Amino acid sequence: MMSVDERGPSGSPRHGTGAPRSALVRRLGDGPELRGSGRLAALDALARSGLPVLEGVMLSHRAHEKFLRESGLLAAVRACGAAVEPSRQALLLRRAYATSPIGEVMHGLITEAIIGLTARSVSVLSEDGVWQGLNTIPDVRDAVREAWLSAAGLERQVRAAASGAPPTWPVLMQREAHPEHVGWTLAGSGKPGALYDVRPAWGDVAPARGIAELTHDAGAVLAGPARLRWGLERGTWYVLSVERE
């Protein structure tokens, strides 16, 4: 049993550096609103509004900070000088830290998240990439590390480190759907019933009415045009992905 000293002010278990668990990981659609306008923020906003988004668990900015510190990558980023182009420095950092341990606490959080999703397979998403078809905990762990070691992300960190703290970003571990029907619509376009790239043929099992309502509601939440990819799995519509126009 945990002692009081091992818990945060709200009773959340603490993990190593004093950060409560709630600061490192949360369910998609729960907790503080996700900053930014990328796909993770869009999915989080849709889930927060009650729309049918696939279940997921978010590793936060604080979790990324923890990985940076414990792997030694933070010190390496800050040590980068102006003599070498940031893109070249990012490549060197990526090579050096490609197999860096994710850390015992992060490994535990990832393991708990995957078990909680009870999924046949999992996707890992960040603003710099998507890793799909993952069906083992080591695969998910490695994809999370890749998301935090993306070349584009490391280059941003190198450029920013000279003037302040390098940026961090969240990573989403999400249950993968296995839909019978997939397609996409333009949310917030004024044409909520327009359907594109629908596979397979509609037949009588995938009524367009459900997609029109889902697209209309998503457009209202996102407050702007977005490409909404959806799927029908076992009679339920799910938002699979969002790309802002």
PDB file of C-alpha atoms in Angstrom:
ATOM      1  CA  MET A   1       0.000   0.000   0.000  1.00  0.00           C
ATOM      2  CA  MET A   2       1.272   3.495  -0.870  1.00  0.00           C
ATOM      3  CA  SER A   3       2.113   5.923   1.897  1.00  0.00           C
ATOM      4  CA  VAL A   4       0.745   9.487   1.894  1.00  0.00           C
ATOM      5  CA  ASP A   5       4.191  10.822   0.923  1.00  0.00           C
ATOM      6  CA  GLU A   6       4.048   8.916  -2.365  1.00  0.00           C
ATOM      7  CA  ARG A   7       0.896  10.679  -3.481  1.00  0.00           C
ATOM      8  CA  GLY A   8       0.177  14.086  -4.920  1.00  0.00           C
ATOM      9  CA  PRO A   9      -2.123  16.683  -3.360  1.00  0.00           C
ATOM     10  CA  SER A  10      -5.167  15.111  -4.994  1.00  0.00           C
ATOM     11  CA  GLY A  11      -4.210  11.567  -4.027  1.00  0.00           C
ATOM     12  CA  SER A  12      -2.813  10.667  -7.465  1.00  0.00           C
ATOM     13  CA  PRO A  13       0.152   8.261  -7.285  1.00  0.00           C
ATOM     14  CA  ARG A  14       3.479   9.970  -7.968  1.00  0.00           C
ATOM     15  CA  HIS A  15       6.020   8.609 -10.435  1.00  0.00           C
ATOM     16  CA  GLY A  16       9.700   9.117  -9.740  1.00  0.00           C
ATOM     17  CA  THR A  17      10.195  12.829 -10.402  1.00  0.00           C
ATOM     18  CA  GLY A  18       7.283  13.926  -8.206  1.00  0.00           C
ATOM     19  CA  ALA A  19       4.783  14.376 -11.045  1.00  0.00           C
ATOM     20  CA  PRO A  20       1.375  12.807 -10.334  1.00  0.00           C
ATOM     21  CA  ARG A  21       0.218  10.108 -12.699  1.00  0.00           C
ATOM     22  CA  SER A  22      -2.553  12.400 -14.000  1.00  0.00           C
ATOM     23  CA  ALA A  23       0.137  14.785 -15.286  1.00  0.00           C
ATOM     24  CA  LEU A  24       1.735  12.033 -17.377  1.00  0.00           C
ATOM     25  CA  VAL A  25      -1.180  10.096 -18.854  1.00  0.00           C
ATOM     26  CA  ARG A  26      -4.920  10.506 -19.362  1.00  0.00           C
ATOM     27  CA  ARG A  27      -7.778   9.094 -21.381  1.00  0.00           C
ATOM     28  CA  LEU A  28      -8.609  10.754 -24.685  1.00  0.00           C
ATOM     29  CA  GLY A  29     -11.282  13.375 -24.042  1.00  0.00           C
ATOM     30  CA  ASP A  30     -10.555  13.655 -20.296  1.00  0.00           C
ATOM     31  CA  GLY A  31      -8.535  16.173 -18.322  1.00  0.00           C
ATOM     32  CA  PRO A  32      -7.354  19.609 -19.476  1.00  0.00           C
ATOM     33  CA  GLU A  33      -8.118  20.691 -23.030  1.00  0.00           C
ATOM     34  CA  LEU A  34      -5.270  19.818 -25.374  1.00  0.00           C
ATOM     35  CA  ARG A  35      -3.485  22.852 -26.782  1.00  0.00           C
ATOM     36  CA  GLY A  36      -2.931  23.326 -30.505  1.00  0.00           C
ATOM     37  CA  SER A  37      -4.894  22.764 -33.686  1.00  0.00           C
ATOM     38  CA  GLY A  38      -3.433  19.487 -34.951  1.00  0.00           C
ATOM     39  CA  ARG A  39      -5.052  16.089 -35.297  1.00  0.00           C
ATOM     40  CA  LEU A  40      -4.572  15.075 -31.644  1.00  0.00           C
ATOM     41  CA  ALA A  41      -6.255  18.263 -30.429  1.00  0.00           C
ATOM     42  CA  ALA A  42      -9.092  17.687 -32.908  1.00  0.00           C
ATOM     43  CA  LEU A  43      -9.652  14.079 -31.821  1.00  0.00           C
ATOM     44  CA  ASP A  44      -9.497  15.142 -28.178  1.00  0.00           C
ATOM     45  CA  ALA A  45     -12.085  17.873 -28.759  1.00  0.00           C
ATOM     46  CA  LEU A  46     -14.447  15.460 -30.532  1.00  0.00           C
ATOM     47  CA  ALA A  47     -14.084  12.875 -27.754  1.00  0.00           C
ATOM     48  CA  ARG A  48     -14.637  15.602 -25.135  1.00  0.00           C
ATOM     49  CA  SER A  49     -17.891  16.572 -26.851  1.00  0.00           C
ATOM     50  CA  GLY A  50     -19.202  12.997 -26.666  1.00  0.00           C
ATOM     51  CA  LEU A  51     -18.830  12.107 -30.350  1.00  0.00           C
ATOM     52  CA  PRO A  52     -17.821   8.491 -31.112  1.00  0.00           C
ATOM     53  CA  VAL A  53     -14.017   8.551 -31.259  1.00  0.00           C
ATOM     54  CA  LEU A  54     -12.008   5.362 -30.832  1.00  0.00           C
ATOM     55  CA  GLU A  55     -10.773   4.841 -27.273  1.00  0.00           C
ATOM     56  CA  GLY A  56      -7.289   6.129 -26.592  1.00  0.00           C
ATOM     57  CA  VAL A  57      -4.771   7.061 -23.914  1.00  0.00           C
ATOM     58  CA  MET A  58      -2.640  10.209 -24.174  1.00  0.00           C
ATOM     59  CA  LEU A  59       0.951  10.521 -22.977  1.00  0.00           C
ATOM     60  CA  SER A  60       1.294  14.207 -22.117  1.00  0.00           C
ATOM     61  CA  HIS A  61       3.839  16.993 -22.601  1.00  0.00           C
ATOM     62  CA  ARG A  62       5.032  16.177 -19.066  1.00  0.00           C
ATOM     63  CA  ALA A  63       5.589  12.546 -20.072  1.00  0.00           C
ATOM     64  CA  HIS A  64       7.708  13.719 -23.000  1.00  0.00           C
ATOM     65  CA  GLU A  65       9.708  15.968 -20.654  1.00  0.00           C
ATOM     66  CA  LYS A  66      10.322  12.957 -18.417  1.00  0.00           C
ATOM     67  CA  PHE A  67      11.613  10.929 -21.368  1.00  0.00           C
ATOM     68  CA  LEU A  68      13.898  13.800 -22.424  1.00  0.00           C
ATOM     69  CA  ARG A  69      15.431  14.092 -18.956  1.00  0.00           C
ATOM     70  CA  GLU A  70      15.809  10.410 -18.155  1.00  0.00           C
ATOM     71  CA  SER A  71      17.206   9.422 -21.561  1.00  0.00           C
ATOM     72  CA  GLY A  72      19.812  12.207 -21.495  1.00  0.00           C
ATOM     73  CA  LEU A  73      18.369  13.629 -24.708  1.00  0.00           C
ATOM     74  CA  LEU A  74      17.501  16.950 -23.070  1.00  0.00           C
ATOM     75  CA  ALA A  75      21.152  17.627 -22.186  1.00  0.00           C
ATOM     76  CA  ALA A  76      22.230  16.552 -25.678  1.00  0.00           C
ATOM     77  CA  VAL A  77      19.734  18.900 -27.362  1.00  0.00           C
ATOM     78  CA  ARG A  78      20.864  21.808 -25.205  1.00  0.00           C
ATOM     79  CA  ALA A  79      24.508  21.036 -26.004  1.00  0.00           C
ATOM     80  CA  CYS A  80      23.958  21.411 -29.755  1.00  0.00           C
ATOM     81  CA  GLY A  81      25.842  24.400 -31.110  1.00  0.00           C
ATOM     82  CA  ALA A  82      25.513  26.672 -34.111  1.00  0.00           C
ATOM     83  CA  ALA A  83      28.406  25.092 -36.008  1.00  0.00           C
ATOM     84  CA  VAL A  84      26.228  22.324 -37.451  1.00  0.00           C
ATOM     85  CA  GLU A  85      22.883  22.732 -39.204  1.00  0.00           C
ATOM     86  CA  PRO A  86      19.886  21.800 -36.993  1.00  0.00           C
ATOM     87  CA  SER A  87      18.777  19.152 -39.504  1.00  0.00           C
ATOM     88  CA  ARG A  88      22.186  17.482 -39.295  1.00  0.00           C
ATOM     89  CA  GLN A  89      22.194  17.714 -35.506  1.00  0.00           C
ATOM     90  CA  ALA A  90      18.729  16.186 -35.410  1.00  0.00           C
ATOM     91  CA  LEU A  91      19.925  13.257 -37.517  1.00  0.00           C
ATOM     92  CA  LEU A  92      22.887  12.668 -35.200  1.00  0.00           C
ATOM     93  CA  LEU A  93      20.667  12.824 -32.120  1.00  0.00           C
ATOM     94  CA  ARG A  94      18.224  10.398 -33.685  1.00  0.00           C
ATOM     95  CA  ARG A  95      20.978   7.901 -34.389  1.00  0.00           C
ATOM     96  CA  ALA A  96      22.425   8.262 -30.904  1.00  0.00           C
ATOM     97  CA  TYR A  97      19.125   7.859 -29.060  1.00  0.00           C
ATOM     98  CA  ALA A  98      17.251   5.493 -31.390  1.00  0.00           C
ATOM     99  CA  THR A  99      17.406   2.668 -28.838  1.00  0.00           C
ATOM    100  CA  SER A 100      17.306   4.799 -25.703  1.00  0.00           C
ATOM    101  CA  PRO A 101      15.281   3.089 -22.923  1.00  0.00           C
ATOM    102  CA  ILE A 102      11.784   4.486 -22.520  1.00  0.00           C
ATOM    103  CA  GLY A 103      12.144   4.330 -18.725  1.00  0.00           C
ATOM    104  CA  GLU A 104      10.553   2.036 -16.152  1.00  0.00           C
ATOM    105  CA  VAL A 105       7.693   4.415 -15.273  1.00  0.00           C
ATOM    106  CA  MET A 106       6.829   5.139 -18.900  1.00  0.00           C
ATOM    107  CA  HIS A 107       6.975   1.437 -19.743  1.00  0.00           C
ATOM    108  CA  GLY A 108       4.530   0.766 -16.905  1.00  0.00           C
ATOM    109  CA  LEU A 109       2.143   3.489 -18.061  1.00  0.00           C
ATOM    110  CA  ILE A 110       2.231   2.195 -21.637  1.00  0.00           C
ATOM    111  CA  THR A 111       1.626  -1.378 -20.483  1.00  0.00           C
ATOM    112  CA  GLU A 112      -1.347  -0.353 -18.320  1.00  0.00           C
ATOM    113  CA  ALA A 113      -2.800   1.711 -21.158  1.00  0.00           C
ATOM    114  CA  ILE A 114      -2.591  -1.102 -23.703  1.00  0.00           C
ATOM    115  CA  ILE A 115      -4.133  -3.616 -21.308  1.00  0.00           C
ATOM    116  CA  GLY A 116      -6.927  -1.127 -20.554  1.00  0.00           C
ATOM    117  CA  LEU A 117      -7.760  -0.633 -24.228  1.00  0.00           C
ATOM    118  CA  THR A 118      -8.393  -4.403 -24.700  1.00  0.00           C
ATOM    119  CA  ALA A 119      -7.720  -3.981 -28.416  1.00  0.00           C
ATOM    120  CA  ARG A 120      -6.694  -6.457 -31.108  1.00  0.00           C
ATOM    121  CA  SER A 121      -4.262  -3.835 -32.387  1.00  0.00           C
ATOM    122  CA  VAL A 122      -3.216  -0.296 -31.492  1.00  0.00           C
ATOM    123  CA  SER A 123      -2.159   2.844 -33.349  1.00  0.00           C
ATOM    124  CA  VAL A 124       0.315   5.403 -32.024  1.00  0.00           C
ATOM    125  CA  LEU A 125      -0.228   8.974 -33.241  1.00  0.00           C
ATOM    126  CA  SER A 126       1.693  12.212 -32.906  1.00  0.00           C
ATOM    127  CA  GLU A 127       1.628  15.343 -35.044  1.00  0.00           C
ATOM    128  CA  ASP A 128       4.684  14.001 -36.905  1.00  0.00           C
ATOM    129  CA  GLY A 129       3.517  10.501 -37.721  1.00  0.00           C
ATOM    130  CA  VAL A 130       1.200   7.503 -37.338  1.00  0.00           C
ATOM    131  CA  TRP A 131       2.254   3.945 -36.496  1.00  0.00           C
ATOM    132  CA  GLN A 132      -0.436   1.330 -37.153  1.00  0.00           C
ATOM    133  CA  GLY A 133      -1.060  -2.374 -36.715  1.00  0.00           C
ATOM    134  CA  LEU A 134       0.798  -2.646 -33.402  1.00  0.00           C
ATOM    135  CA  ASN A 135      -0.156  -5.747 -31.438  1.00  0.00           C
ATOM    136  CA  THR A 136       2.538  -6.147 -28.780  1.00  0.00           C
ATOM    137  CA  ILE A 137       3.609  -3.925 -25.906  1.00  0.00           C
ATOM    138  CA  PRO A 138       7.224  -3.699 -27.223  1.00  0.00           C
ATOM    139  CA  ASP A 139       5.869  -2.549 -30.605  1.00  0.00           C
ATOM    140  CA  VAL A 140       3.815   0.194 -28.952  1.00  0.00           C
ATOM    141  CA  ARG A 141       6.711   1.228 -26.708  1.00  0.00           C
ATOM    142  CA  ASP A 142       9.040   1.508 -29.712  1.00  0.00           C
ATOM    143  CA  ALA A 143       6.461   3.537 -31.658  1.00  0.00           C
ATOM    144  CA  VAL A 144       6.116   5.982 -28.735  1.00  0.00           C
ATOM    145  CA  ARG A 145       9.890   6.396 -28.695  1.00  0.00           C
ATOM    146  CA  GLU A 146       9.861   6.966 -32.464  1.00  0.00           C
ATOM    147  CA  ALA A 147       7.191   9.627 -32.044  1.00  0.00           C
ATOM    148  CA  TRP A 148       9.455  11.451 -29.581  1.00  0.00           C
ATOM    149  CA  LEU A 149      12.530  10.972 -31.788  1.00  0.00           C
ATOM    150  CA  SER A 150      11.062  12.082 -35.105  1.00  0.00           C
ATOM    151  CA  ALA A 151      13.546  13.959 -37.280  1.00  0.00           C
ATOM    152  CA  ALA A 152      11.171  16.922 -37.673  1.00  0.00           C
ATOM    153  CA  GLY A 153      10.550  17.087 -33.932  1.00  0.00           C
ATOM    154  CA  LEU A 154      14.222  16.868 -33.017  1.00  0.00           C
ATOM    155  CA  GLU A 155      15.043  19.637 -35.478  1.00  0.00           C
ATOM    156  CA  ARG A 156      12.422  21.862 -33.829  1.00  0.00           C
ATOM    157  CA  GLN A 157      13.946  21.085 -30.445  1.00  0.00           C
ATOM    158  CA  VAL A 158      17.474  21.894 -31.581  1.00  0.00           C
ATOM    159  CA  ARG A 159      16.365  25.227 -33.070  1.00  0.00           C
ATOM    160  CA  ALA A 160      14.393  26.173 -29.954  1.00  0.00           C
ATOM    161  CA  ALA A 161      16.967  25.065 -27.369  1.00  0.00           C
ATOM    162  CA  ALA A 162      19.228  28.047 -28.097  1.00  0.00           C
ATOM    163  CA  SER A 163      16.600  30.492 -26.840  1.00  0.00           C
ATOM    164  CA  GLY A 164      14.690  28.480 -24.262  1.00  0.00           C
ATOM    165  CA  ALA A 165      13.217  25.124 -23.358  1.00  0.00           C
ATOM    166  CA  PRO A 166      12.860  22.706 -26.289  1.00  0.00           C
ATOM    167  CA  PRO A 167       9.242  21.938 -27.253  1.00  0.00           C
ATOM    168  CA  THR A 168       7.475  18.757 -26.216  1.00  0.00           C
ATOM    169  CA  TRP A 169       4.409  17.070 -27.660  1.00  0.00           C
ATOM    170  CA  PRO A 170       1.822  14.474 -26.625  1.00  0.00           C
ATOM    171  CA  VAL A 171       1.488  10.989 -28.082  1.00  0.00           C
ATOM    172  CA  LEU A 172      -1.796   9.104 -28.438  1.00  0.00           C
ATOM    173  CA  MET A 173      -2.128   5.326 -28.100  1.00  0.00           C
ATOM    174  CA  GLN A 174      -5.471   4.428 -29.656  1.00  0.00           C
ATOM    175  CA  ARG A 175      -7.511   1.307 -30.265  1.00  0.00           C
ATOM    176  CA  GLU A 176      -7.575   0.430 -33.945  1.00  0.00           C
ATOM    177  CA  ALA A 177     -10.920  -0.134 -35.595  1.00  0.00           C
ATOM    178  CA  HIS A 178     -11.662  -2.944 -38.025  1.00  0.00           C
ATOM    179  CA  PRO A 179     -14.566  -1.310 -39.897  1.00  0.00           C
ATOM    180  CA  GLU A 180     -16.858  -2.909 -42.447  1.00  0.00           C
ATOM    181  CA  HIS A 181     -17.276   0.473 -44.203  1.00  0.00           C
ATOM    182  CA  VAL A 182     -14.938   3.448 -44.384  1.00  0.00           C
ATOM    183  CA  GLY A 183     -14.978   6.823 -46.089  1.00  0.00           C
ATOM    184  CA  TRP A 184     -14.653  10.527 -45.446  1.00  0.00           C
ATOM    185  CA  THR A 185     -16.660  13.725 -45.476  1.00  0.00           C
ATOM    186  CA  LEU A 186     -15.919  17.431 -45.239  1.00  0.00           C
ATOM    187  CA  ALA A 187     -16.970  18.714 -41.822  1.00  0.00           C
ATOM    188  CA  GLY A 188     -17.795  22.419 -41.573  1.00  0.00           C
ATOM    189  CA  SER A 189     -17.932  22.692 -45.368  1.00  0.00           C
ATOM    190  CA  GLY A 190     -21.658  23.425 -45.616  1.00  0.00           C
ATOM    191  CA  LYS A 191     -22.155  20.016 -47.243  1.00  0.00           C
ATOM    192  CA  PRO A 192     -22.468  17.606 -44.311  1.00  0.00           C
ATOM    193  CA  GLY A 193     -24.142  14.952 -46.454  1.00  0.00           C
ATOM    194  CA  ALA A 194     -21.427  14.801 -49.126  1.00  0.00           C
ATOM    195  CA  LEU A 195     -19.709  11.391 -49.165  1.00  0.00           C
ATOM    196  CA  TYR A 196     -16.336  10.561 -50.675  1.00  0.00           C
ATOM    197  CA  ASP A 197     -14.208   7.465 -51.137  1.00  0.00           C
ATOM    198  CA  VAL A 198     -16.757   5.094 -49.606  1.00  0.00           C
ATOM    199  CA  ARG A 199     -15.644   1.452 -49.464  1.00  0.00           C
ATOM    200  CA  PRO A 200     -17.125  -1.076 -49.939  1.00  0.00           C
ATOM    201  CA  ALA A 201     -20.416  -0.471 -51.755  1.00  0.00           C
ATOM    202  CA  TRP A 202     -23.120   0.910 -49.474  1.00  0.00           C
ATOM    203  CA  GLY A 203     -25.808  -1.708 -49.950  1.00  0.00           C
ATOM    204  CA  ASP A 204     -28.428  -1.405 -47.206  1.00  0.00           C
ATOM    205  CA  VAL A 205     -26.207  -1.671 -44.125  1.00  0.00           C
ATOM    206  CA  ALA A 206     -24.597   1.778 -43.868  1.00  0.00           C
ATOM    207  CA  PRO A 207     -27.233   4.557 -43.965  1.00  0.00           C
ATOM    208  CA  ALA A 208     -25.907   7.948 -45.080  1.00  0.00           C
ATOM    209  CA  ARG A 209     -28.073   9.671 -42.456  1.00  0.00           C
ATOM    210  CA  GLY A 210     -25.744   8.619 -39.640  1.00  0.00           C
ATOM    211  CA  ILE A 211     -22.718  10.074 -41.417  1.00  0.00           C
ATOM    212  CA  ALA A 212     -24.515  13.349 -42.176  1.00  0.00           C
ATOM    213  CA  GLU A 213     -25.368  13.842 -38.494  1.00  0.00           C
ATOM    214  CA  LEU A 214     -21.887  12.864 -37.328  1.00  0.00           C
ATOM    215  CA  THR A 215     -20.236  15.211 -39.831  1.00  0.00           C
ATOM    216  CA  HIS A 216     -22.530  18.101 -38.887  1.00  0.00           C
ATOM    217  CA  ASP A 217     -21.823  17.656 -35.168  1.00  0.00           C
ATOM    218  CA  ALA A 218     -18.072  17.346 -35.749  1.00  0.00           C
ATOM    219  CA  GLY A 219     -18.032  20.528 -37.808  1.00  0.00           C
ATOM    220  CA  ALA A 220     -19.775  22.397 -34.975  1.00  0.00           C
ATOM    221  CA  VAL A 221     -17.195  21.180 -32.441  1.00  0.00           C
ATOM    222  CA  LEU A 222     -14.159  21.932 -34.613  1.00  0.00           C
ATOM    223  CA  ALA A 223     -15.478  25.362 -35.650  1.00  0.00           C
ATOM    224  CA  GLY A 224     -13.855  25.191 -39.060  1.00  0.00           C
ATOM    225  CA  PRO A 225     -13.496  22.992 -42.150  1.00  0.00           C
ATOM    226  CA  ALA A 226     -11.897  19.595 -41.639  1.00  0.00           C
ATOM    227  CA  ARG A 227     -11.610  16.288 -43.461  1.00  0.00           C
ATOM    228  CA  LEU A 228     -13.344  13.695 -41.300  1.00  0.00           C
ATOM    229  CA  ARG A 229     -12.499  10.033 -41.873  1.00  0.00           C
ATOM    230  CA  TRP A 230     -14.983   7.608 -40.390  1.00  0.00           C
ATOM    231  CA  GLY A 231     -15.712   3.908 -40.174  1.00  0.00           C
ATOM    232  CA  LEU A 232     -18.659   1.657 -39.382  1.00  0.00           C
ATOM    233  CA  GLU A 233     -17.733  -1.163 -37.003  1.00  0.00           C
ATOM    234  CA  ARG A 234     -20.365  -3.577 -35.696  1.00  0.00           C
ATOM    235  CA  GLY A 235     -23.179  -1.130 -36.267  1.00  0.00           C
ATOM    236  CA  THR A 236     -21.465   1.881 -34.665  1.00  0.00           C
ATOM    237  CA  TRP A 237     -19.980   4.901 -36.420  1.00  0.00           C
ATOM    238  CA  TYR A 238     -16.518   5.982 -35.253  1.00  0.00           C
ATOM    239  CA  VAL A 239     -14.343   8.946 -36.139  1.00  0.00           C
ATOM    240  CA  LEU A 240     -11.069   7.405 -37.348  1.00  0.00           C
ATOM    241  CA  SER A 241      -9.071  10.535 -38.048  1.00  0.00           C
ATOM    242  CA  VAL A 242      -9.363  14.289 -38.582  1.00  0.00           C
ATOM    243  CA  GLU A 243      -7.343  16.571 -40.847  1.00  0.00           C
ATOM    244  CA  ARG A 244      -8.031  20.285 -40.617  1.00  0.00           C
ATOM    245  CA  GLU A 245      -8.372  21.970 -43.985  1.00  0.00           C
TER     246      GLU A 245
END
